[in-house]
Every structure is written in structure tokens, then in C-alpha cells.
Coordinates of C-alpha atoms in Angstrom, one line a residue:
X1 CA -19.2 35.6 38.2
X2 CA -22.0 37.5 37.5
X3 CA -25.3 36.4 35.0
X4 CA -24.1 39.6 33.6
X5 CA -20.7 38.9 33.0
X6 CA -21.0 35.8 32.2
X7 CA -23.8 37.0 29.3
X8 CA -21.0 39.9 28.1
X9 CA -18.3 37.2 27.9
X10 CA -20.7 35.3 25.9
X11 CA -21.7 37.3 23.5
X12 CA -18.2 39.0 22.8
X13 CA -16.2 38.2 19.9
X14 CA -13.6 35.6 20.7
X15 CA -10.8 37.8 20.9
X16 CA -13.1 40.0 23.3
X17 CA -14.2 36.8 25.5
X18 CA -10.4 36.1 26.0
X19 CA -9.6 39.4 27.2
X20 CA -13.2 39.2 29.6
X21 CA -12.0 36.4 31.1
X22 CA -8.2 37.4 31.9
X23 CA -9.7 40.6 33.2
X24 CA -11.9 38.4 35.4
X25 CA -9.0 36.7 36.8
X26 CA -7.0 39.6 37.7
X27 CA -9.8 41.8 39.4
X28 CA -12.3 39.3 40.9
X29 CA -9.5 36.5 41.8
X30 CA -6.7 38.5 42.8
X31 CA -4.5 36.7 44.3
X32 CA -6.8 33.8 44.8
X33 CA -5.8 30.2 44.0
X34 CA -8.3 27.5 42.9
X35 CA -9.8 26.5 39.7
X36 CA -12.5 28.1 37.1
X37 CA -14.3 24.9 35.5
X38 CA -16.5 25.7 32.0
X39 CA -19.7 23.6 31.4
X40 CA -21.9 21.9 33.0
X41 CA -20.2 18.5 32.0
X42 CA -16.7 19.8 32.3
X43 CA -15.7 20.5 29.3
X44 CA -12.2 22.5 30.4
X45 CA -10.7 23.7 33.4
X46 CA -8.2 26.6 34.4
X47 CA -6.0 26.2 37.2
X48 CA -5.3 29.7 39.1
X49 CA -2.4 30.1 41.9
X50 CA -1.8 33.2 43.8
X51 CA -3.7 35.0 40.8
X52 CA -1.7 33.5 37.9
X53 CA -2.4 30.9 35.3
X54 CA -0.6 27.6 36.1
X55 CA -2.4 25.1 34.0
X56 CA -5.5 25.0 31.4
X57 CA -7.3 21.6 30.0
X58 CA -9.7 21.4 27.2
X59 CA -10.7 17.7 26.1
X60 CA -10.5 19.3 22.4
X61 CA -6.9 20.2 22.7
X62 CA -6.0 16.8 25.4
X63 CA -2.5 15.6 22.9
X64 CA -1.9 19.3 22.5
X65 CA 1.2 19.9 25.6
X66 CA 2.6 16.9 24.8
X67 CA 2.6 16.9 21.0
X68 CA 4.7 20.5 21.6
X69 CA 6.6 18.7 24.2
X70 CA 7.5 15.9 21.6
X71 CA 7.9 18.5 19.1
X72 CA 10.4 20.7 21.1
X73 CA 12.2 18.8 23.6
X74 CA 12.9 15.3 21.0
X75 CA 10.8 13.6 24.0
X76 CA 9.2 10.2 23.4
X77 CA 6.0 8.4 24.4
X78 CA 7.4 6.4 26.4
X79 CA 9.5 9.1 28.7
X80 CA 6.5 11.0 28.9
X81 CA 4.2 7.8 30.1
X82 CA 6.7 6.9 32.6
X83 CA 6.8 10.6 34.0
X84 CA 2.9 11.1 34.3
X85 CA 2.4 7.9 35.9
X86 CA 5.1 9.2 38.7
X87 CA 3.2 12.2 38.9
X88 CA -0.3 10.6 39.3
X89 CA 1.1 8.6 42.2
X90 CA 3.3 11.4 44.0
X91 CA 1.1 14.1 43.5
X92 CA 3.8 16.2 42.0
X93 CA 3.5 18.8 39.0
X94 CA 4.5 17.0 36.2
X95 CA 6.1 19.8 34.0
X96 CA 8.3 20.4 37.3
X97 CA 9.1 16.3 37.4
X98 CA 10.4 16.9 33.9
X99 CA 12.6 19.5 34.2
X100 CA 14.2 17.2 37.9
X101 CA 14.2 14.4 35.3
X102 CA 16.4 15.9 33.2
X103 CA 13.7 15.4 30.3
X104 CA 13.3 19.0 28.8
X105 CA 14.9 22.3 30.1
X106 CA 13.1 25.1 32.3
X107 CA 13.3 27.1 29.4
X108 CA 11.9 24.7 26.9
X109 CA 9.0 23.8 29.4
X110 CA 8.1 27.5 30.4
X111 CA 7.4 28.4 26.3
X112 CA 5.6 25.5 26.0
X113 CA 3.5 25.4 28.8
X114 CA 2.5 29.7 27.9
X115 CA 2.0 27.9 24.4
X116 CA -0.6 25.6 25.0
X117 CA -2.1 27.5 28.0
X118 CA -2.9 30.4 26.0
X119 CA -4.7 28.2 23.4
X120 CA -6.2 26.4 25.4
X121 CA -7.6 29.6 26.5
X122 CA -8.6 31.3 23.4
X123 CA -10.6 28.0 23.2
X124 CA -12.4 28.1 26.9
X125 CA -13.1 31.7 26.4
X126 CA -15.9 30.6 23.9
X127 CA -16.9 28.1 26.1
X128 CA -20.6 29.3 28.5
X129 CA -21.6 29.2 32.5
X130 CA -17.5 29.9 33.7
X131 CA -17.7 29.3 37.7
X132 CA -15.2 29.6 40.2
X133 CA -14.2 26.8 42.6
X134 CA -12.5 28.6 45.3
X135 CA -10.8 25.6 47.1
X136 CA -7.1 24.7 45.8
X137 CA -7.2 22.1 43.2
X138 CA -3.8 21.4 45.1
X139 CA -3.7 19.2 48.5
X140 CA -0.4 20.2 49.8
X141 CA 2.4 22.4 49.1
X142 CA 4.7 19.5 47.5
X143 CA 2.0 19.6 44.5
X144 CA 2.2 23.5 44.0
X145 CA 3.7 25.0 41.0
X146 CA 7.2 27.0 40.5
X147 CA 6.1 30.4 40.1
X148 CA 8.3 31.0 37.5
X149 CA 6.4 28.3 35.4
X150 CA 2.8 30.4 36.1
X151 CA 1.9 33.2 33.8
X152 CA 0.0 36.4 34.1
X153 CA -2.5 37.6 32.1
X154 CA -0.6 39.6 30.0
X155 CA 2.0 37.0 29.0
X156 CA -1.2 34.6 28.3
X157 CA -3.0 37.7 26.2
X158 CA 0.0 38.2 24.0
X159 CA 0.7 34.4 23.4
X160 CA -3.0 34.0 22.2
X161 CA -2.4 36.1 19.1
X162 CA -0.6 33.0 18.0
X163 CA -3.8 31.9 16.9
X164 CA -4.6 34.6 14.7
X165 CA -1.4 36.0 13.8
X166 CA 1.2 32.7 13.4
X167 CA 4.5 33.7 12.3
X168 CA 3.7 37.7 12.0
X169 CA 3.6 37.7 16.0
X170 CA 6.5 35.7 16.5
X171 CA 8.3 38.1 13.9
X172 CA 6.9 41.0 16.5
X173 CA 8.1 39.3 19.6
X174 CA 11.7 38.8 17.8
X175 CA 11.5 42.7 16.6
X176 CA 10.6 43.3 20.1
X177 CA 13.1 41.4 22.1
X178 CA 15.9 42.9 19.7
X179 CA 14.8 46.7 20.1
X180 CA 14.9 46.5 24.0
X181 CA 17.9 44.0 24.2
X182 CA 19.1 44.0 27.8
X183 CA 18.0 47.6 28.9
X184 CA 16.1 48.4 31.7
X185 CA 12.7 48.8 30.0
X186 CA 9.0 47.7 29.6
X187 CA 8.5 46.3 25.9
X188 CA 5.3 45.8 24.1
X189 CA 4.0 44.9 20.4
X190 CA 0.4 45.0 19.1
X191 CA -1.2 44.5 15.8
X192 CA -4.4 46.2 14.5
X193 CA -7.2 43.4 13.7
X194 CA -8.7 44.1 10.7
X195 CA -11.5 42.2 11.2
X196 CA -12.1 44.6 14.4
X197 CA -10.3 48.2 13.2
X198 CA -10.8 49.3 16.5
X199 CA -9.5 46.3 18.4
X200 CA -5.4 45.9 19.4
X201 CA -4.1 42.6 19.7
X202 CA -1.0 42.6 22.0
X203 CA 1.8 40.1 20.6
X204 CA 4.7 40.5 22.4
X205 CA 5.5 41.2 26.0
X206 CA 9.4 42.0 27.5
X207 CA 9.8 42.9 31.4
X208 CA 6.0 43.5 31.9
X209 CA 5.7 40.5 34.4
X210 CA 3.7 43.0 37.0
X211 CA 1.0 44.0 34.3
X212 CA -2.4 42.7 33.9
X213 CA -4.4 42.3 30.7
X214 CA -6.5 45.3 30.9
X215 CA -2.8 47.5 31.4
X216 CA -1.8 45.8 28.3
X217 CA -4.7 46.6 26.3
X218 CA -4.8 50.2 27.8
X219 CA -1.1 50.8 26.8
X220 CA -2.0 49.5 22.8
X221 CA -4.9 52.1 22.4
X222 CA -2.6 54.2 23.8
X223 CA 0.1 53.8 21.8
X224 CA -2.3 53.1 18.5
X225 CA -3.5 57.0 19.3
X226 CA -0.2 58.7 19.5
X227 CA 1.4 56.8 16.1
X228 CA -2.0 58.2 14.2
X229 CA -1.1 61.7 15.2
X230 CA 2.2 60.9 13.9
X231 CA 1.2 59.5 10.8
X232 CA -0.6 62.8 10.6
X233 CA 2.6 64.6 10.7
X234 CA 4.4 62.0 9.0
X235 CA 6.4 60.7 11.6
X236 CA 7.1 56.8 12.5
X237 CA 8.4 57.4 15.9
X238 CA 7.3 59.5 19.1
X239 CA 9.3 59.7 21.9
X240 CA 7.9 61.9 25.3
X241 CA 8.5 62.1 28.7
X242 CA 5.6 62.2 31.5
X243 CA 5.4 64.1 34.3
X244 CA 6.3 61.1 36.6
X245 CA 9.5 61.0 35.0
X246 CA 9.0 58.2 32.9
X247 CA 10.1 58.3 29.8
X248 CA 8.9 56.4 26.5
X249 CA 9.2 55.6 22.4
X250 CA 6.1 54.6 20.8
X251 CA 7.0 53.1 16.8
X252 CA 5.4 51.9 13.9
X253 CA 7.3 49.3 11.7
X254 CA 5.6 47.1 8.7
X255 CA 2.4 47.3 10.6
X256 CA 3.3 46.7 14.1
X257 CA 2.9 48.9 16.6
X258 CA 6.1 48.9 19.5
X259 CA 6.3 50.5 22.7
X260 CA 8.9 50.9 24.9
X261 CA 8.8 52.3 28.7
X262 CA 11.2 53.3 31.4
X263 CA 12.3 55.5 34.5
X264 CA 16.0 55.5 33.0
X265 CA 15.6 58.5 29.9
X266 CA 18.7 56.7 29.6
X267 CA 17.7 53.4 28.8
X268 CA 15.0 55.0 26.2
X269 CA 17.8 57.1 24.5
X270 CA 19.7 54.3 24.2
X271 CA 16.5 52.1 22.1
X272 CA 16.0 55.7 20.5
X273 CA 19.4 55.0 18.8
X274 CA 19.0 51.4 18.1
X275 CA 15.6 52.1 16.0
X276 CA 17.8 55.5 14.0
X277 CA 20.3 53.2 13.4
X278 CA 18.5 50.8 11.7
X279 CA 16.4 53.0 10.0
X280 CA 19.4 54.6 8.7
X281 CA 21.2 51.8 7.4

């Protein structure tokens, strides 16, 4: 990283820094695996595999995974000692071990691992002097994490409005997740910070695993811009079709901004319908 970008990250508004610093990953470490350690002394570290997040420590937030863990998964202290020590001597991942254990489900693990990563993130973010140690923090391929419990930047982005939001961004995840159900079909949610008018917070993410942060972002100003010319005109829902074919729905509900995407006009039509219902009844 730059003494330029590392001065912009620095002297962005939290919300901005995070966003810096996911962009950073995506563009500069593509693909990459290693670490990005903050402070001279250490004070957190992000690990990074084939481009995506697979683990995040800040010595503020050390209990924080396994308070959730105990929280979620009815684990004790003494399953969760007995699992880390294994892990220290084998080398393996220890949300992985886990899950082989029989301790806490893949499920359960994957939300609270996006949990604590993305806080722990919001936190870094503030945090000066980011580097990048290119080398895998990894020694062998037995230690490497299940992709499917690494996150991209834009599941990470979303889950950090948990820190700002709380329950109004899980309520726009659910909203989300019911408006798209099972159909073929990109789904996002954003909230307008009032502290920042002009920023978008995205909250909620469904069958977006290929986009990055800055997409994300991109799609909310996008989508902030098309519901103002329909407030204009006194409509809460605008539904177009581009000239690759794609076809998408752009809402406003209580505040939230929704977005939904797809190939299939089909699979729009049928999230077209949903949303009349409802409104309707």
C-alpha cells in the first residue's frame, strides 16, 4: 500500500476506511493469499486466501468468536479449550475441527465466523500503517481454509452495518431473503446513513458471492438515484430492462432500499408479483 492510500484510509470516516480497505483487498490482492498486519506492535491481523477473508484478530475483540460461538452453538469452555489445543498442535483450522467434531454446524460456524470477521474489521479499519505480508500465514495445504467458510468483500461490507444498524439490518437481510426466495436472482439491501446523506450502507447480500465491495456500493447509488426519480413521480418501485438483457426491480420499503437483478425477466416478474402482492394485502 501506498503513503497515499494509506493517508486516505486514515483520514476517512470509519464507514469509509472499511470500504478503503475491502477495495484494497479486492484490486491490489487479487487473488493473493497471505496476511495484512495493522501497527507497528501488532495490534490486529487479517488473514487473506485466494483473495477472500478467512480470518481477522484484534486483541480488543480476543473473547469476541468464541463468546458468539458460546452464544449460538450452546458450546462450553471446556469443548472449546480441548479443540484449540488440537488445533495448536495439528496445525489445523480450528472452526473446520469444530464442525469434524461435531461441536457446531457449518451453518452455525459460517454466520459466526462473517460475524466477528466483519467486526473485527470495522475495528482494524481505523487502525494506521496497514502492510501486506505476501507469504501464506499457512505452512501446508492441511492448514488451509474451506472456501465456503471465506468471505468476499461484499458479504464482509454488508455484515459490518451490524455495527451501526443492529436489528434494522437484520430486519433488511430477512425482507431481503423473503422477496427473492429461491429464484434465480442477485439480491441487495442498503440504508441511507444519516450521519453521511450521501453515503449507502449495504445490509444485506443474496446470490452476489462474485461481487466485490466497490460493485456493491456502485449498485446502492445506483439504485438510491433511480428510487429519487421515483419518489419524484410518486412511485415505490421501478422495474427496467438493460440492453444486455438483464432485467431488474429497484424498491423502497420503510426506509430500505432493495434491489433485485437477473438474466431470467422471469425470475424478476416473478419478485415483481411477490412485492404487489404484499403491497396489496
Amino acid at each position: 500500500m501506498t503513503a497515499l492510500q494509506v493517508r486516505a484510509i486514515e483520514e476517512a470516516a470509519p464507514f469509509e476506511r472499511l470500504c478503503a480497505l475491502l477495495e484494497w483487498i479486492d484490486e491490489v490482492q487479487a487473488g493473493e493469499s497471505g496476511s495484512i498486519v495493522f501497527g507497528e506492535e501488532s495490534k490486529g491481523i487479517v488473514l487473506v486466501q485466494s483473495g477472500r477473508v478467512c480470518w481477522a484478530a484484534s486483541p480488543a475483540l480476543a473473547a469476541g468468536f468464541s463468546h458468539r460461538l458460546r452464544r449460538d452453538a450452546s458450546i462450553d469452555d471446556g469443548q472449546l479449550a480441548g479443540v484449540f489445543r488440537e488445533c495448536r498442535e495439528s496445525g489445523k483450522p480450528f472452526g473446520e475441527t469444530l464442525v469434524a467434531r461435531g461441536v457446531v454446524t457449518i451453518e452455525t460456524l459460517r454466520t459466526v465466523l462473517l460475524q466477528h470477521t466483519a467486526e473485527t474489521l470495522l475495528l482494524l479499519a481505523a487502525e494506521p500503517s496497514p502492510r501486506w505480508v505476501a507469504s501464506p500465514p499457512w505452512p501446508s495445504s492441511a492448514s488451509r481454509y474451506d472456501h465456503s467458510l471465506t468471505f468476499s468483500s461484499a458479504e464482509l461490507l454488508t455484515y459490518s452495518a451490524d455495527g451501526w444498524w443492529g436489528p434494522l439490518a437484520a430486519a433488511g437481510r430477512d425482507e431481503l431473503a423473503a422477496a427473492i426466495g429461491d429464484r434465480d436472482a442477485v439480491g441487495l439491501a442498503f440504508l441511507r446513513d444519516a450521519a453521511t446523506p450521501d453515503a449507502i450502507v449495504p445490509i444485506g447480500i443474496v446470490g452476489a458471492g462474485e461481487l466485490s465491495a466497490k460493485e456493491v456500493l456502485a449498485a446502492g447509488r445506483a439504485a438510491a438515484t433511480l428510487m429519487h426519480c421515483g419518489d419524484l413521480l410518486g412511485a415505490r418501485m421501478i422495474a427496467s430492462t438493460w440492453s444486455d438483457g438483464r432485467t431488474s426491480v429497484v424498491w423502497l420499503d420503510q426506509g430500505t432500499y432493495y434491489a433485485a437483478m437477473s438474466a431470467e425477466r422471469s425470475e424478476i416478474a416473478f419478485i415483481v408479483a411477490h412485492l404487489s402482492r404484499r403491497a396489496a394485502g
